[in-house]
CSV table of C-alpha atoms in Angstrom, one decimal:
chain,number,residue,atom,x,y,z
A,1,UNK,CA,-32.6,15.1,50.0
A,2,UNK,CA,-30.7,17.6,47.9
A,3,UNK,CA,-27.6,15.6,48.3
A,4,UNK,CA,-29.2,12.4,46.9
A,5,UNK,CA,-30.7,14.4,44.0
A,6,UNK,CA,-27.2,15.8,43.3
A,7,UNK,CA,-25.7,12.3,43.4
A,8,UNK,CA,-28.4,10.9,41.1
A,9,UNK,CA,-27.9,13.7,38.6
A,10,UNK,CA,-24.2,13.2,38.8
A,11,UNK,CA,-24.4,9.5,38.1
A,12,UNK,CA,-26.9,10.0,35.2
A,13,UNK,CA,-24.6,12.6,33.6
A,14,UNK,CA,-21.5,10.4,34.1
A,15,UNK,CA,-23.1,7.4,32.6
A,16,UNK,CA,-24.4,9.3,29.6
A,17,UNK,CA,-21.0,10.9,29.0
A,18,UNK,CA,-19.3,7.5,29.3
A,19,UNK,CA,-21.7,5.8,26.9
A,20,UNK,CA,-22.1,8.5,24.4
A,21,UNK,CA,-19.3,7.8,21.9
A,22,UNK,CA,-20.6,10.6,19.6
A,23,UNK,CA,-19.7,13.5,21.8
A,24,UNK,CA,-17.3,15.9,20.1
A,25,UNK,CA,-13.6,15.6,20.8
A,26,UNK,CA,-12.3,18.9,22.3
A,27,UNK,CA,-9.8,20.4,19.8
A,28,UNK,CA,-6.5,22.1,20.6
A,29,UNK,CA,-6.2,25.6,19.3
A,30,UNK,CA,-3.5,25.7,16.7
A,31,UNK,CA,-2.1,28.9,15.1
A,32,UNK,CA,-0.3,28.3,11.8
A,33,UNK,CA,2.7,30.6,11.6
A,34,UNK,CA,2.8,33.1,8.7
A,35,UNK,CA,4.7,31.7,5.7
A,36,UNK,CA,3.6,28.1,6.4
A,37,UNK,CA,1.1,26.6,3.9
A,38,UNK,CA,-0.9,23.7,5.0
A,39,UNK,CA,-1.8,21.5,2.0
A,40,UNK,CA,-5.4,20.3,1.7
A,41,UNK,CA,-5.9,17.1,3.6
A,42,UNK,CA,-3.0,17.7,6.0
A,43,UNK,CA,-2.9,19.0,9.6
A,44,UNK,CA,-0.3,21.4,11.1
A,45,UNK,CA,1.1,20.1,14.4
A,46,UNK,CA,3.0,22.8,16.2
A,47,UNK,CA,6.4,22.4,17.8
A,48,UNK,CA,6.5,21.7,21.5
A,49,UNK,CA,6.6,19.0,24.2
A,50,UNK,CA,4.2,16.1,24.7
A,51,UNK,CA,4.1,13.0,26.8
A,52,UNK,CA,5.2,9.8,25.0
A,53,UNK,CA,4.6,6.2,26.1
A,54,UNK,CA,3.2,4.9,29.3
A,55,UNK,CA,4.9,4.1,32.6
A,56,UNK,CA,3.5,0.5,32.7
A,57,UNK,CA,4.6,-0.4,29.2
A,58,UNK,CA,8.3,-1.0,29.1
A,59,UNK,CA,8.5,-1.1,25.4
A,60,UNK,CA,7.4,2.6,25.2
A,61,UNK,CA,9.1,5.7,26.4
A,62,UNK,CA,7.4,5.3,29.8
A,63,UNK,CA,5.6,8.6,29.8
A,64,UNK,CA,8.6,10.8,29.3
A,65,UNK,CA,8.2,14.4,28.0
A,66,UNK,CA,9.5,14.6,24.4
A,67,UNK,CA,10.0,17.6,22.1
A,68,UNK,CA,9.0,17.6,18.4
A,69,UNK,CA,9.5,20.3,15.8
A,70,UNK,CA,6.5,21.5,13.9
A,71,UNK,CA,5.3,19.1,11.2
A,72,UNK,CA,2.4,18.3,8.9
A,73,UNK,CA,0.5,15.0,8.9
A,74,UNK,CA,-2.3,13.6,6.8
A,75,UNK,CA,-5.7,14.1,8.4
A,76,UNK,CA,-6.9,10.8,7.1
A,77,UNK,CA,-5.3,7.4,6.4
A,78,UNK,CA,-4.4,7.0,2.8
A,79,UNK,CA,-7.4,6.0,0.7
A,80,UNK,CA,-7.4,3.3,-1.9
A,81,UNK,CA,-8.6,5.7,-4.6
A,82,UNK,CA,-5.9,8.2,-3.8
A,83,UNK,CA,-3.2,5.6,-3.8
A,84,UNK,CA,-4.4,4.1,-7.0
A,85,UNK,CA,-3.9,7.5,-8.7
A,86,UNK,CA,-0.2,7.1,-7.9
A,87,UNK,CA,0.1,3.3,-8.5
A,88,UNK,CA,-2.3,2.6,-11.3
A,89,UNK,CA,-2.0,-1.2,-11.1
A,90,UNK,CA,-3.2,-1.2,-7.5
A,91,UNK,CA,-6.2,-3.6,-7.5
A,92,UNK,CA,-9.2,-2.6,-5.3
A,93,UNK,CA,-13.0,-2.8,-5.2
A,94,UNK,CA,-14.1,0.5,-6.9
A,95,UNK,CA,-17.0,0.8,-4.5
A,96,UNK,CA,-14.6,1.1,-1.6
A,97,UNK,CA,-12.4,3.9,-2.9
A,98,UNK,CA,-12.6,5.9,0.3
A,99,UNK,CA,-11.5,2.9,2.4
A,100,UNK,CA,-7.9,2.9,3.7
A,101,UNK,CA,-5.3,1.5,1.3
A,102,UNK,CA,-4.2,-2.0,2.4
A,103,UNK,CA,-1.8,-4.8,1.4
A,104,UNK,CA,1.0,-2.3,1.1
A,105,UNK,CA,4.6,-2.9,2.0
A,106,UNK,CA,6.7,-0.4,3.9
A,107,UNK,CA,8.7,0.4,0.7
A,108,UNK,CA,5.5,1.0,-1.2
A,109,UNK,CA,4.1,3.3,1.5
A,110,UNK,CA,7.4,5.2,1.7
A,111,UNK,CA,7.6,5.6,-2.1
A,112,UNK,CA,4.1,7.1,-2.2
A,113,UNK,CA,5.0,9.6,0.6
A,114,UNK,CA,8.2,10.6,-1.1
A,115,UNK,CA,6.5,11.1,-4.4
A,116,UNK,CA,4.2,13.6,-2.8
A,117,UNK,CA,7.1,15.5,-1.2
A,118,UNK,CA,6.7,13.9,2.2
A,119,UNK,CA,7.7,10.9,4.2
A,120,UNK,CA,6.3,8.4,6.7
A,121,UNK,CA,5.8,9.9,10.2
A,122,UNK,CA,8.2,9.1,13.0
A,123,UNK,CA,6.8,7.4,16.1
A,124,UNK,CA,7.0,10.6,18.1
A,125,UNK,CA,5.1,12.6,15.4
A,126,UNK,CA,2.4,9.9,15.1
A,127,UNK,CA,1.9,9.7,18.9
A,128,UNK,CA,1.8,13.5,19.3
A,129,UNK,CA,-0.7,13.9,16.5
A,130,UNK,CA,-2.8,11.2,18.2
A,131,UNK,CA,-2.8,12.3,21.8
A,132,UNK,CA,-2.0,16.0,21.8
A,133,UNK,CA,-0.2,17.4,24.8
A,134,UNK,CA,-1.9,15.6,27.8
A,135,UNK,CA,-1.4,12.0,28.8
A,136,UNK,CA,-4.6,10.7,27.4
A,137,UNK,CA,-4.9,7.0,26.5
A,138,UNK,CA,-7.3,7.3,23.6
A,139,UNK,CA,-7.2,10.0,21.0
A,140,UNK,CA,-10.8,10.9,21.8
A,141,UNK,CA,-10.0,10.9,25.5
A,142,UNK,CA,-12.8,8.8,27.0
A,143,UNK,CA,-12.9,5.0,26.9
A,144,UNK,CA,-15.5,3.4,24.6
A,145,UNK,CA,-16.1,-0.2,23.7
A,146,UNK,CA,-15.5,-0.8,20.0
A,147,UNK,CA,-19.0,-1.1,18.5
A,148,UNK,CA,-18.3,-4.4,16.8
A,149,UNK,CA,-21.1,-7.0,16.6
A,150,UNK,CA,-19.2,-10.0,17.7
A,151,UNK,CA,-17.9,-10.6,14.2
A,152,UNK,CA,-14.4,-12.0,14.3
A,153,UNK,CA,-12.5,-10.3,11.5
A,154,UNK,CA,-11.3,-7.0,10.5
A,155,UNK,CA,-13.9,-4.5,9.4
A,156,UNK,CA,-12.3,-1.5,7.6
A,157,UNK,CA,-14.3,1.7,7.3
A,158,UNK,CA,-14.1,4.8,5.1
A,159,UNK,CA,-11.1,6.9,6.3
A,160,UNK,CA,-13.3,10.0,7.0
A,161,UNK,CA,-16.2,8.1,8.7
A,162,UNK,CA,-15.5,8.5,12.5
A,163,UNK,CA,-15.6,12.2,13.4
A,164,UNK,CA,-16.3,11.1,17.0
A,165,UNK,CA,-13.0,9.3,17.2
A,166,UNK,CA,-10.6,12.1,16.1
A,167,UNK,CA,-7.5,13.2,17.9
A,168,UNK,CA,-7.3,16.6,19.6
A,169,UNK,CA,-5.6,17.9,16.5
A,170,UNK,CA,-8.5,16.7,14.3
A,171,UNK,CA,-6.6,13.7,12.9
A,172,UNK,CA,-8.8,10.6,12.0
A,173,UNK,CA,-8.2,6.9,12.3
A,174,UNK,CA,-5.6,6.9,15.1
A,175,UNK,CA,-6.4,3.8,17.2
A,176,UNK,CA,-8.9,2.1,14.9
A,177,UNK,CA,-9.3,1.2,11.2
A,178,UNK,CA,-6.0,0.1,9.8
A,179,UNK,CA,-2.5,-0.1,11.3
A,180,UNK,CA,-0.1,2.4,9.9
A,181,UNK,CA,3.5,2.1,8.8
A,182,UNK,CA,5.9,4.3,10.8
A,183,UNK,CA,9.4,5.4,9.7
A,184,UNK,CA,11.1,4.0,12.8
A,185,UNK,CA,12.6,0.6,13.4
A,186,UNK,CA,11.0,-1.4,16.2
A,187,UNK,CA,13.5,-1.2,19.1
A,188,UNK,CA,13.2,-1.5,22.8
A,189,UNK,CA,15.4,-2.0,25.8
A,190,UNK,CA,16.5,-5.6,26.3
A,191,UNK,CA,15.5,-6.6,22.8
A,192,UNK,CA,17.3,-9.7,21.4
A,193,UNK,CA,20.1,-8.7,19.1
A,194,UNK,CA,18.8,-10.9,16.3
A,195,UNK,CA,15.5,-8.9,16.3
A,196,UNK,CA,17.1,-5.4,16.2
A,197,UNK,CA,16.6,-3.7,12.9
A,198,UNK,CA,14.4,-6.4,11.6
A,199,UNK,CA,11.0,-4.8,12.1
A,200,UNK,CA,9.3,-1.5,11.5
A,201,UNK,CA,6.8,0.0,14.0
A,202,UNK,CA,3.2,0.0,13.1
A,203,UNK,CA,0.6,2.1,15.0
A,204,UNK,CA,-3.0,2.8,15.6
A,205,UNK,CA,-5.0,-0.3,14.6
A,206,UNK,CA,-7.3,-2.7,16.3
A,207,UNK,CA,-6.5,-5.9,18.3
A,208,UNK,CA,-8.8,-8.8,18.4
A,209,UNK,CA,-9.8,-11.8,20.4
A,210,UNK,CA,-12.1,-14.6,19.4
A,211,UNK,CA,-15.2,-12.4,18.8
A,212,UNK,CA,-14.2,-9.0,20.1
A,213,UNK,CA,-12.5,-6.0,18.6
A,214,UNK,CA,-10.6,-3.5,20.7
A,215,UNK,CA,-9.1,0.0,20.1
A,216,UNK,CA,-5.4,0.3,20.8
A,217,UNK,CA,-4.1,3.1,23.2
A,218,UNK,CA,-2.2,6.0,21.7
A,219,UNK,CA,1.1,4.7,23.0
A,220,UNK,CA,0.7,1.0,21.9
A,221,UNK,CA,3.5,-0.2,19.7
A,222,UNK,CA,3.1,-3.0,17.2
A,223,UNK,CA,5.7,-4.3,14.8
A,224,UNK,CA,6.0,-5.8,11.4
A,225,UNK,CA,8.5,-7.1,8.8
A,226,UNK,CA,8.8,-4.3,6.3
A,227,UNK,CA,8.2,-6.7,3.4
A,228,UNK,CA,4.8,-7.8,4.8
A,229,UNK,CA,1.5,-6.7,3.3
A,230,UNK,CA,-1.7,-7.4,5.0
A,231,UNK,CA,-5.3,-6.3,4.8
A,232,UNK,CA,-5.1,-4.6,8.2
A,233,UNK,CA,-2.1,-2.5,7.4
A,234,UNK,CA,-2.0,0.9,5.6
A,235,UNK,CA,-0.3,4.3,6.1
A,236,UNK,CA,-0.5,8.0,6.1
A,237,UNK,CA,2.2,10.6,5.2
A,238,UNK,CA,3.9,13.4,7.2
A,239,UNK,CA,6.0,16.3,6.1
A,240,UNK,CA,8.6,18.5,7.8
A,241,UNK,CA,8.2,22.3,7.9
A,242,UNK,CA,10.9,23.8,5.8
B,1,UNK,CA,-8.3,-49.7,-23.8
B,2,UNK,CA,-7.5,-49.3,-20.2
B,3,UNK,CA,-9.7,-46.8,-18.5
B,4,UNK,CA,-8.7,-46.4,-14.9
B,5,UNK,CA,-9.4,-43.6,-12.4
B,6,UNK,CA,-6.6,-41.5,-13.6
B,7,UNK,CA,-7.7,-41.7,-17.2
B,8,UNK,CA,-11.1,-40.8,-16.2
B,9,UNK,CA,-9.9,-37.7,-14.3
B,10,UNK,CA,-7.8,-36.6,-17.2
B,11,UNK,CA,-10.6,-37.0,-19.7
B,12,UNK,CA,-12.9,-35.4,-17.2
B,13,UNK,CA,-10.7,-32.3,-16.8
B,14,UNK,CA,-11.1,-31.5,-20.5
B,15,UNK,CA,-14.9,-31.2,-19.9
B,16,UNK,CA,-14.4,-28.5,-17.3
B,17,UNK,CA,-15.8,-28.1,-13.8
B,18,UNK,CA,-19.4,-27.7,-14.9
B,19,UNK,CA,-19.8,-31.4,-15.1
B,20,UNK,CA,-18.4,-32.2,-11.7
B,21,UNK,CA,-20.5,-34.6,-9.7
B,22,UNK,CA,-21.9,-33.1,-6.6
B,23,UNK,CA,-19.9,-35.0,-4.0
B,24,UNK,CA,-21.4,-33.0,-1.2
B,25,UNK,CA,-24.9,-34.6,-1.5
B,26,UNK,CA,-23.4,-38.0,-0.5
B,27,UNK,CA,-21.9,-36.6,2.7
B,28,UNK,CA,-24.0,-37.2,5.8
B,29,UNK,CA,-24.6,-34.0,7.6
B,30,UNK,CA,-24.0,-34.4,11.3
B,31,UNK,CA,-23.7,-30.8,12.2
B,32,UNK,CA,-26.8,-30.8,14.4
B,33,UNK,CA,-26.5,-34.4,15.4
B,34,UNK,CA,-24.3,-35.5,18.3
B,35,UNK,CA,-24.9,-39.2,17.6
B,36,UNK,CA,-22.5,-39.5,14.7
B,37,UNK,CA,-20.4,-42.6,14.3
B,38,UNK,CA,-17.2,-42.7,16.4
B,39,UNK,CA,-14.9,-43.2,13.5
B,40,UNK,CA,-15.8,-39.9,12.0
B,41,UNK,CA,-13.4,-36.9,12.2
B,42,UNK,CA,-14.7,-34.6,14.8
B,43,UNK,CA,-13.6,-31.8,17.1
B,44,UNK,CA,-11.1,-33.2,19.6
B,45,UNK,CA,-8.7,-31.4,21.9
B,46,UNK,CA,-5.8,-33.7,21.3
B,47,UNK,CA,-2.6,-32.7,23.1
B,48,UNK,CA,-0.2,-30.8,20.9
B,49,UNK,CA,-2.7,-30.2,18.1
B,50,UNK,CA,-6.4,-29.8,18.4
B,51,UNK,CA,-8.6,-31.2,15.6
B,52,UNK,CA,-11.4,-29.1,14.2
B,53,UNK,CA,-14.0,-30.1,11.6
B,54,UNK,CA,-17.1,-28.2,10.5
B,55,UNK,CA,-19.0,-31.3,9.7
B,56,UNK,CA,-18.1,-34.7,11.2
B,57,UNK,CA,-16.6,-36.6,8.3
B,58,UNK,CA,-15.6,-40.2,7.6
B,59,UNK,CA,-12.5,-39.2,5.7
B,60,UNK,CA,-11.4,-39.6,2.0
B,61,UNK,CA,-11.3,-43.0,0.3
B,62,UNK,CA,-8.3,-42.4,-1.9
B,63,UNK,CA,-9.5,-44.5,-4.8
B,64,UNK,CA,-12.5,-42.2,-5.1
B,65,UNK,CA,-10.5,-39.0,-4.7
B,66,UNK,CA,-9.3,-36.7,-7.4
B,67,UNK,CA,-8.3,-33.0,-7.6
B,68,UNK,CA,-9.9,-31.0,-10.4
B,69,UNK,CA,-8.5,-27.6,-11.4
B,70,UNK,CA,-10.4,-25.3,-13.7
B,71,UNK,CA,-12.5,-22.2,-14.1
B,72,UNK,CA,-11.0,-19.3,-15.8
B,73,UNK,CA,-7.9,-21.1,-17.0
B,74,UNK,CA,-6.4,-22.0,-20.4
B,75,UNK,CA,-5.8,-25.6,-19.5
B,76,UNK,CA,-8.1,-27.3,-17.0
B,77,UNK,CA,-6.4,-30.3,-15.4
B,78,UNK,CA,-7.2,-33.2,-13.0
B,79,UNK,CA,-4.9,-35.0,-10.7
B,80,UNK,CA,-4.8,-38.3,-8.9
B,81,UNK,CA,-3.0,-38.5,-5.5
B,82,UNK,CA,0.2,-39.9,-6.9
B,83,UNK,CA,0.3,-37.1,-9.6
B,84,UNK,CA,0.7,-34.5,-6.9
B,85,UNK,CA,4.1,-35.9,-6.0
B,86,UNK,CA,5.3,-34.8,-9.4
B,87,UNK,CA,5.4,-31.2,-8.2
B,88,UNK,CA,8.5,-29.9,-6.5
B,89,UNK,CA,8.1,-30.4,-2.8
B,90,UNK,CA,8.8,-27.7,-0.2
B,91,UNK,CA,8.8,-28.0,3.5
B,92,UNK,CA,8.4,-25.5,6.3
B,93,UNK,CA,7.6,-25.4,10.0
B,94,UNK,CA,4.7,-23.1,10.7
B,95,UNK,CA,1.8,-22.5,13.1
B,96,UNK,CA,-1.8,-23.1,12.5
B,97,UNK,CA,-3.6,-20.3,14.4
B,98,UNK,CA,-7.2,-20.9,15.3
B,99,UNK,CA,-9.8,-18.1,15.9
B,100,UNK,CA,-10.5,-19.9,19.2
B,101,UNK,CA,-7.2,-18.4,20.3
B,102,UNK,CA,-4.9,-21.5,20.4
B,103,UNK,CA,-2.1,-22.2,17.9
B,104,UNK,CA,-0.1,-25.4,17.1
B,105,UNK,CA,3.1,-26.0,15.2
B,106,UNK,CA,4.0,-28.7,12.7
B,107,UNK,CA,6.4,-29.4,9.8
B,108,UNK,CA,4.4,-29.3,6.6
B,109,UNK,CA,5.5,-30.6,3.2
B,110,UNK,CA,3.8,-29.9,-0.1
B,111,UNK,CA,3.9,-27.9,-3.4
B,112,UNK,CA,3.6,-24.2,-4.1
B,113,UNK,CA,0.6,-22.8,-5.9
B,114,UNK,CA,2.8,-21.1,-8.4
B,115,UNK,CA,3.7,-24.5,-9.8
B,116,UNK,CA,0.1,-25.4,-10.4
B,117,UNK,CA,-0.6,-21.9,-11.9
B,118,UNK,CA,2.1,-22.4,-14.4
B,119,UNK,CA,0.5,-25.6,-15.5
B,120,UNK,CA,-3.1,-24.4,-15.8
B,121,UNK,CA,-2.4,-20.8,-17.0
B,122,UNK,CA,-5.2,-18.7,-15.5
B,123,UNK,CA,-6.8,-15.9,-17.6
B,124,UNK,CA,-5.8,-12.4,-16.6
B,125,UNK,CA,-9.3,-11.8,-15.2
B,126,UNK,CA,-8.8,-14.7,-12.7
B,127,UNK,CA,-8.1,-12.7,-9.6
B,128,UNK,CA,-9.7,-15.1,-7.1
B,129,UNK,CA,-9.5,-18.8,-6.3
B,130,UNK,CA,-12.3,-21.0,-4.8
B,131,UNK,CA,-11.4,-24.2,-3.0
B,132,UNK,CA,-13.8,-27.0,-2.3
B,133,UNK,CA,-13.4,-30.1,-0.1
B,134,UNK,CA,-14.6,-33.6,0.2
B,135,UNK,CA,-16.5,-32.8,3.4
B,136,UNK,CA,-18.7,-30.0,2.0
B,137,UNK,CA,-16.4,-27.2,3.1
B,138,UNK,CA,-15.3,-24.3,0.9
B,139,UNK,CA,-13.0,-21.4,1.0
B,140,UNK,CA,-12.0,-18.4,-1.2
B,141,UNK,CA,-8.8,-16.5,-1.7
B,142,UNK,CA,-7.2,-13.8,-3.7
B,143,UNK,CA,-4.9,-15.4,-6.2
B,144,UNK,CA,-2.1,-13.2,-5.0
B,145,UNK,CA,-2.5,-14.6,-1.5
B,146,UNK,CA,-2.0,-18.2,-2.6
B,147,UNK,CA,1.1,-17.3,-4.5
B,148,UNK,CA,2.9,-16.2,-1.4
B,149,UNK,CA,6.0,-18.4,-0.7
B,150,UNK,CA,4.9,-19.6,2.7
B,151,UNK,CA,1.6,-21.0,1.3
B,152,UNK,CA,1.7,-24.7,0.7
B,153,UNK,CA,-0.7,-27.3,-0.7
B,154,UNK,CA,0.3,-29.9,1.8
B,155,UNK,CA,0.7,-33.7,1.4
B,156,UNK,CA,2.7,-34.5,4.5
B,157,UNK,CA,2.8,-33.4,8.1
B,158,UNK,CA,5.7,-34.0,10.4
B,159,UNK,CA,7.3,-36.4,7.9
B,160,UNK,CA,4.3,-38.6,7.3
B,161,UNK,CA,1.3,-38.4,4.9
B,162,UNK,CA,-1.5,-36.3,6.3
B,163,UNK,CA,-3.7,-38.2,8.7
B,164,UNK,CA,-7.4,-38.3,8.3
B,165,UNK,CA,-7.7,-35.8,11.1
B,166,UNK,CA,-5.5,-33.3,9.4
B,167,UNK,CA,-6.9,-33.4,5.9
B,168,UNK,CA,-5.6,-36.4,4.0
B,169,UNK,CA,-4.9,-36.4,1.1
B,170,UNK,CA,-4.5,-32.7,0.4
B,171,UNK,CA,-4.9,-29.6,2.5
B,172,UNK,CA,-3.9,-25.9,2.4
B,173,UNK,CA,-1.5,-24.3,4.8
B,174,UNK,CA,-1.6,-20.5,4.6
B,175,UNK,CA,0.2,-19.5,7.9
B,176,UNK,CA,-1.0,-15.9,7.8
B,177,UNK,CA,-4.6,-16.9,7.8
B,178,UNK,CA,-6.7,-18.3,10.7
B,179,UNK,CA,-7.1,-22.1,10.8
B,180,UNK,CA,-10.5,-22.1,9.2
B,181,UNK,CA,-9.0,-20.8,6.0
B,182,UNK,CA,-6.7,-23.8,5.9
B,183,UNK,CA,-9.1,-26.1,4.1
B,184,UNK,CA,-8.7,-29.9,4.4
B,185,UNK,CA,-9.6,-32.7,2.0
B,186,UNK,CA,-9.3,-30.4,-1.1
B,187,UNK,CA,-11.0,-31.8,-4.2
B,188,UNK,CA,-11.5,-28.7,-6.4
B,189,UNK,CA,-9.6,-25.5,-7.3
B,190,UNK,CA,-11.5,-23.0,-9.4
B,191,UNK,CA,-10.1,-19.7,-10.7
B,192,UNK,CA,-12.8,-17.0,-10.9
B,193,UNK,CA,-13.1,-13.3,-11.7
B,194,UNK,CA,-15.3,-12.5,-8.6
B,195,UNK,CA,-15.0,-13.2,-5.0
B,196,UNK,CA,-17.1,-15.9,-3.3
B,197,UNK,CA,-17.9,-16.2,0.3
B,198,UNK,CA,-16.5,-19.0,2.4
B,199,UNK,CA,-18.1,-21.6,4.6
B,200,UNK,CA,-17.6,-19.7,8.0
B,201,UNK,CA,-18.7,-16.4,6.6
B,202,UNK,CA,-22.0,-18.0,5.7
B,203,UNK,CA,-22.4,-20.1,8.8
B,204,UNK,CA,-20.7,-18.2,11.6
B,205,UNK,CA,-19.1,-14.9,12.7
B,206,UNK,CA,-15.8,-15.2,10.8
B,207,UNK,CA,-14.6,-13.0,8.0
B,208,UNK,CA,-14.1,-14.1,4.4
B,209,UNK,CA,-10.6,-12.7,4.5
B,210,UNK,CA,-9.4,-14.4,7.7
B,211,UNK,CA,-6.0,-12.8,8.0
B,212,UNK,CA,-4.6,-13.3,11.5
B,213,UNK,CA,-5.2,-10.1,13.4
B,214,UNK,CA,-3.0,-8.4,16.0
B,215,UNK,CA,-4.0,-9.7,19.5
B,216,UNK,CA,-3.2,-12.6,21.8
B,217,UNK,CA,-2.3,-16.2,21.1
B,218,UNK,CA,-2.4,-19.2,23.4
B,219,UNK,CA,0.1,-21.7,21.9
B,220,UNK,CA,-0.5,-25.3,22.8
B,221,UNK,CA,3.3,-25.9,23.0
B,222,UNK,CA,3.5,-23.2,25.6
B,223,UNK,CA,0.8,-24.5,27.9
B,224,UNK,CA,-1.7,-22.1,26.4
B,225,UNK,CA,0.0,-19.1,28.1
B,226,UNK,CA,-1.1,-15.9,26.5
B,227,UNK,CA,1.5,-14.3,24.2
B,228,UNK,CA,1.1,-11.1,22.1
B,229,UNK,CA,1.0,-11.5,18.3
B,230,UNK,CA,1.5,-8.7,15.9
B,231,UNK,CA,-0.8,-9.9,13.0
B,232,UNK,CA,-0.1,-12.1,10.0
B,233,UNK,CA,1.9,-15.4,10.4
B,234,UNK,CA,2.5,-16.2,14.1
B,235,UNK,CA,6.0,-16.4,15.3
B,236,UNK,CA,6.7,-16.5,19.1
B,237,UNK,CA,10.1,-15.7,20.5
B,238,UNK,CA,10.9,-19.5,20.7
B,239,UNK,CA,9.9,-20.1,17.0
B,240,UNK,CA,12.5,-20.0,14.2
B,241,UNK,CA,11.7,-17.6,11.5
B,242,UNK,CA,12.1,-18.6,7.9
B,243,UNK,CA,15.3,-16.5,7.5
B,244,UNK,CA,16.9,-18.2,10.5
B,245,UNK,CA,17.2,-21.5,8.8
């Protein structure tokens, strides 16, 4: 009898954990070294190893352990209002100033980051900030269905809305909301020569079927011509530690 | 004085869009009626290129058709079918990607929106464009989107005038938008300073924006096998990109 009670409680707890997308994401303890100043709106990611890619995805690093130096990365995707303060002719709906900036080419994204003393993140930096130091598939660790309502079409949200979907370093918007420009070219083993150097990597958005919307795993690599600008594509900045 | 259809359209354009006759009231609505006449355009899974139509439609009678361009512009204009061939023609091969997950490829020929914009001279406040069709359909776009070089107002498909199924006499091809944004049988182009909703946002689960999202495509010319797409205009590994000639 006790055994069945235990099993019942276990099942109830498991189901409630799996279904509760609002549970808090466990955060890694990070100590910022003396002499390093973390600007407002950025997160310090310490130097060290992490697992990059997935063994079943041949266009990734297959789950290899990669080292990064310490770096800073924006906690949120770049907002429309913030970007418009840099590029005053950027046209957007004023009621959506805290939504992610969209319709931005790679060059425009890079220009913004450089103007603020930063740069676009590398793929390794982006993936580490998204997954931390374990081999999790989702920044928030557990799998959830995206809570779309069957509506087919991109639904951007305010960049600071989803505190239940943050990464273990407290970074928002990695795996949902807009895709983000990455500094690296899109390259992979066996790639056709004509394709090499033609595309930039974009990371962390949604994929869609007819009437469903899905999160993308932390290691999922998408690609885009650098001159493209689309309403599902934005960016965030990173910065090296001097 | 000769007063033919073209003269009427030109005179009409000076009056602006407000006096446009409501063509839609004359279109029989068969959306909830399976017993529509066989000669009507309807949804058909034709090999190579599926046909989709929001409302079964008899097609355009060219003598009754005209294109009116107005709204927030300096110079409203109207065009007959033959007038449209006065624009510089551009051709491209691109896919039409449906939200139903299939895509199909064709060679399209038509004019660029920039050439029309140059003629009608929109006001600076005109950030949006509404398009209406002869079959009661309507769409809306950012002006900037229609000015992209791969967007065509199409008169010909695969070397022949558009067929009734594909939107004769004039349709839009915006390859980075889902098929439902690629409006057929266009009769009216209106420049506005505020965004309107489109037909499928009002009648179904599809977004006003309609930009093709990253996901999976099932190209009809690849036996509908699933292939990943990265978002925006669809190019598969066996498709030529514009810079490849």
